[in-house]
mmCIF file of C-alpha atoms in Angstrom:
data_model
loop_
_atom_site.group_PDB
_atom_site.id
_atom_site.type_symbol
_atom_site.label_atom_id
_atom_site.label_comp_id
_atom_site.label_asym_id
_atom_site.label_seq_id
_atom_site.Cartn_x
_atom_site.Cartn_y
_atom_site.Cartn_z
ATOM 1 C CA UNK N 1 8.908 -33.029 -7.390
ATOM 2 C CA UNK N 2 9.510 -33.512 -3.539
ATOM 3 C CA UNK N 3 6.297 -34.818 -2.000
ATOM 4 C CA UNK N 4 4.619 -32.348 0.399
ATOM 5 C CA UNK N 5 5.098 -34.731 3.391
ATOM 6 C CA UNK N 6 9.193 -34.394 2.868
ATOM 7 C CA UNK N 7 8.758 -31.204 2.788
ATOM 8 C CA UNK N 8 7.012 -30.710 5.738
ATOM 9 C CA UNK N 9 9.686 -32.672 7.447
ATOM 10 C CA UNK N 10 12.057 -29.924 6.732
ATOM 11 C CA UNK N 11 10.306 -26.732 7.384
ATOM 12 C CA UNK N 12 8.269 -25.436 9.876
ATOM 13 C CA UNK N 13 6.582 -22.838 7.489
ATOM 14 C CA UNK N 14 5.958 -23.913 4.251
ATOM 15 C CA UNK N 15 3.801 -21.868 1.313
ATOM 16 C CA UNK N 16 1.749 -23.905 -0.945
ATOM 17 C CA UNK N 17 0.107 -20.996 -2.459
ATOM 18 C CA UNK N 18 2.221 -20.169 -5.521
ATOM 19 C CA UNK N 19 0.730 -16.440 -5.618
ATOM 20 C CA UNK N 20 1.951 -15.888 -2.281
ATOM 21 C CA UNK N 21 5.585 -17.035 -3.130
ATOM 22 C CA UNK N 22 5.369 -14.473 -5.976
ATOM 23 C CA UNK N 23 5.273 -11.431 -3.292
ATOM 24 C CA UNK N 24 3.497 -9.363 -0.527
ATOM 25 C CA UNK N 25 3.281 -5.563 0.311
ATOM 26 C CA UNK N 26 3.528 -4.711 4.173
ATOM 27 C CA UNK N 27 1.407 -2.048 5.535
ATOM 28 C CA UNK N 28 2.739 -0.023 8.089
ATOM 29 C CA UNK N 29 0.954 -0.504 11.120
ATOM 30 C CA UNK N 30 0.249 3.588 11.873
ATOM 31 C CA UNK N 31 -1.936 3.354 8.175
ATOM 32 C CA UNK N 32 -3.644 -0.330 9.184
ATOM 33 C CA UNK N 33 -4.628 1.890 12.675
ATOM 34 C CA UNK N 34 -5.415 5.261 11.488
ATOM 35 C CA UNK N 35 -8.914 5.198 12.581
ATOM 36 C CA UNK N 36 -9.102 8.510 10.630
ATOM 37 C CA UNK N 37 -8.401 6.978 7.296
ATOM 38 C CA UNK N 38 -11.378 4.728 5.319
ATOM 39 C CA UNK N 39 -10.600 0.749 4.763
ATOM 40 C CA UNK N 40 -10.528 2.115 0.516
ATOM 41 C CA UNK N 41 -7.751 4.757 1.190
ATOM 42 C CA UNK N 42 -5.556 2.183 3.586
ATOM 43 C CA UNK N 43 -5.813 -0.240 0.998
ATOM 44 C CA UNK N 44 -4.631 2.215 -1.662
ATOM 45 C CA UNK N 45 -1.180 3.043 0.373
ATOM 46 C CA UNK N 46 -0.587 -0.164 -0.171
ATOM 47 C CA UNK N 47 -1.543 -0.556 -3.474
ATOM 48 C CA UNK N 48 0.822 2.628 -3.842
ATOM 49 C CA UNK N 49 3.654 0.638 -1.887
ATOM 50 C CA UNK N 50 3.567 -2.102 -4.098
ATOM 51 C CA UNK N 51 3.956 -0.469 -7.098
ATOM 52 C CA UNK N 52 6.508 1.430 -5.604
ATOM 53 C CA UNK N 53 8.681 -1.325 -3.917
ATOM 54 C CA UNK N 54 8.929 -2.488 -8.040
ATOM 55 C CA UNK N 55 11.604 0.730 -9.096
ATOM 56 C CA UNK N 56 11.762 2.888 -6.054
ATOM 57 C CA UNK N 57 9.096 5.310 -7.187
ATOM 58 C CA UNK N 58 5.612 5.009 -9.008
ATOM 59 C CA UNK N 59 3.136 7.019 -11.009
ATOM 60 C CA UNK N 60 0.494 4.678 -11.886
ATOM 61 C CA UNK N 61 -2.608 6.012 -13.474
ATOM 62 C CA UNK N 62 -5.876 6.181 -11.310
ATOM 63 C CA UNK N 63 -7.369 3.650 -13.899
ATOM 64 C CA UNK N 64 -4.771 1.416 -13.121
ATOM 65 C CA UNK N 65 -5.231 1.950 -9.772
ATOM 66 C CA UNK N 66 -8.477 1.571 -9.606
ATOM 67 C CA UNK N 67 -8.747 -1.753 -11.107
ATOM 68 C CA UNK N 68 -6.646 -3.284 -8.844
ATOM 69 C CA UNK N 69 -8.374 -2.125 -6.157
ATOM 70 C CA UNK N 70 -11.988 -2.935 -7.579
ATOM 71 C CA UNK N 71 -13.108 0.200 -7.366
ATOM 72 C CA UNK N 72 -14.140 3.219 -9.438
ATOM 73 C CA UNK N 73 -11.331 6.051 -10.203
ATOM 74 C CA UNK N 74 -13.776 8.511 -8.626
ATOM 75 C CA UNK N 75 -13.518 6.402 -5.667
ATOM 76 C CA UNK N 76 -9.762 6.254 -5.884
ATOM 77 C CA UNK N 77 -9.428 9.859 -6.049
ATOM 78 C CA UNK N 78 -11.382 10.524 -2.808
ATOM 79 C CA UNK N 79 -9.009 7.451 -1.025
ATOM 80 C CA UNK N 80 -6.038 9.742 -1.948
ATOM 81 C CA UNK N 81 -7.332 12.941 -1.107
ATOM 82 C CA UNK N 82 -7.685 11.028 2.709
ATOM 83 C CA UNK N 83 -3.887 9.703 2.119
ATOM 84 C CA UNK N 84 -2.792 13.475 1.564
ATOM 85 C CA UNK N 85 -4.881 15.024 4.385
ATOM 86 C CA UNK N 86 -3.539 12.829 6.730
ATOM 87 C CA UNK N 87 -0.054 13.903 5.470
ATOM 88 C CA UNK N 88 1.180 10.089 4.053
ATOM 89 C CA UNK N 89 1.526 11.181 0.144
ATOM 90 C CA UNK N 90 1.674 13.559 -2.119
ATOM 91 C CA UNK N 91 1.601 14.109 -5.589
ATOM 92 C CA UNK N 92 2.357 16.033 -8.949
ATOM 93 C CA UNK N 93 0.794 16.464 -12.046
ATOM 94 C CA UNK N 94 2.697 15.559 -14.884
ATOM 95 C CA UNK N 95 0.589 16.556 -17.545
ATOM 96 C CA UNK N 96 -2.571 16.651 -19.369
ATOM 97 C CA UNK N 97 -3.892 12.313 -19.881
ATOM 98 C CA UNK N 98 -0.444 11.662 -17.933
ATOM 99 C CA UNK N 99 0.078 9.804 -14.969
ATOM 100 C CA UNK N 100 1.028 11.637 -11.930
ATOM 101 C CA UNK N 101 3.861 10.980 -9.657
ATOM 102 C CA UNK N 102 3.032 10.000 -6.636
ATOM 103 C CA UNK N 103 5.375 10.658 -3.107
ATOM 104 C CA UNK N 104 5.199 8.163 -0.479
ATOM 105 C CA UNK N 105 6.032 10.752 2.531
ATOM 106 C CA UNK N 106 8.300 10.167 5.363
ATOM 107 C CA UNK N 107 5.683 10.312 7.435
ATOM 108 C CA UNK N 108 6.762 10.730 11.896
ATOM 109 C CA UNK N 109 4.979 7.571 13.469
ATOM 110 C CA UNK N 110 5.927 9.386 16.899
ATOM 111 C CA UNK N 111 3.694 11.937 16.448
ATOM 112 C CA UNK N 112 1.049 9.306 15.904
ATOM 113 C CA UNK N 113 2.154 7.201 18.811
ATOM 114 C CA UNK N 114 1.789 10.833 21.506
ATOM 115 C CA UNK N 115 -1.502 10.681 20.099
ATOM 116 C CA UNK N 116 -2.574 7.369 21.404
ATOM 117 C CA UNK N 117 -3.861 6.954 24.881
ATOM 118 C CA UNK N 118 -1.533 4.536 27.019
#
């Protein structure tokens, strides 16, 4: 194995956390801002995006969910309801004990932008 100090040599950047090499999920800055929206429901866009950035799509379960949050799935459900308020997801049932399917929307960051003072 190449000794840390070679390796610094070479890079300018260099990632000794091994989770961090495994992956990341972005957050779009106009959820991160949204003043409107409660730290629980930002962080469950993105928990949403990175199940989603897997296959394309996602239907997790709330229970899921709401473990890898840390939270409770009564919790989880209020986060979403915020998330579909505020017009950034959707959902549909699938069926009774089934997991829904979730909709990341295409959501217009220029009508958040006109919002914001200059």
């Amino acid at each position: 194995m190449e000794s840390v100090a070679n390796i610094i040599q070479k890079h300018s950047i260099v990632v000794i956390n091994e989770a961090l090499k495994r992956g990341f999920t972005q957050l779009p800055n106009y959820i991160l801002k949204d003043k409107k929206l409660s730290f629980g429901a930002r962080l469950s866009y993105a928990v949403l995006l990175s199940y989603s950035w897997q296959k394309d799509s996602c239907f997790p379960g709330q229970d899921r969910m709401a473990v890898d949050l840390g939270t409770s799935s009564k919790s989880l459900r209020g986060y979403l309801n915020e998330l579909k308020d505020g017009g950034y997801i959707s959902w549909t049932r699938t069926g009774l004990n089934k997991p829904n399917t979730y909709y990341i929307l295409d959501y217009q960051p220029l009508k958040f932008e006109a919002d914001r003072k200059p």
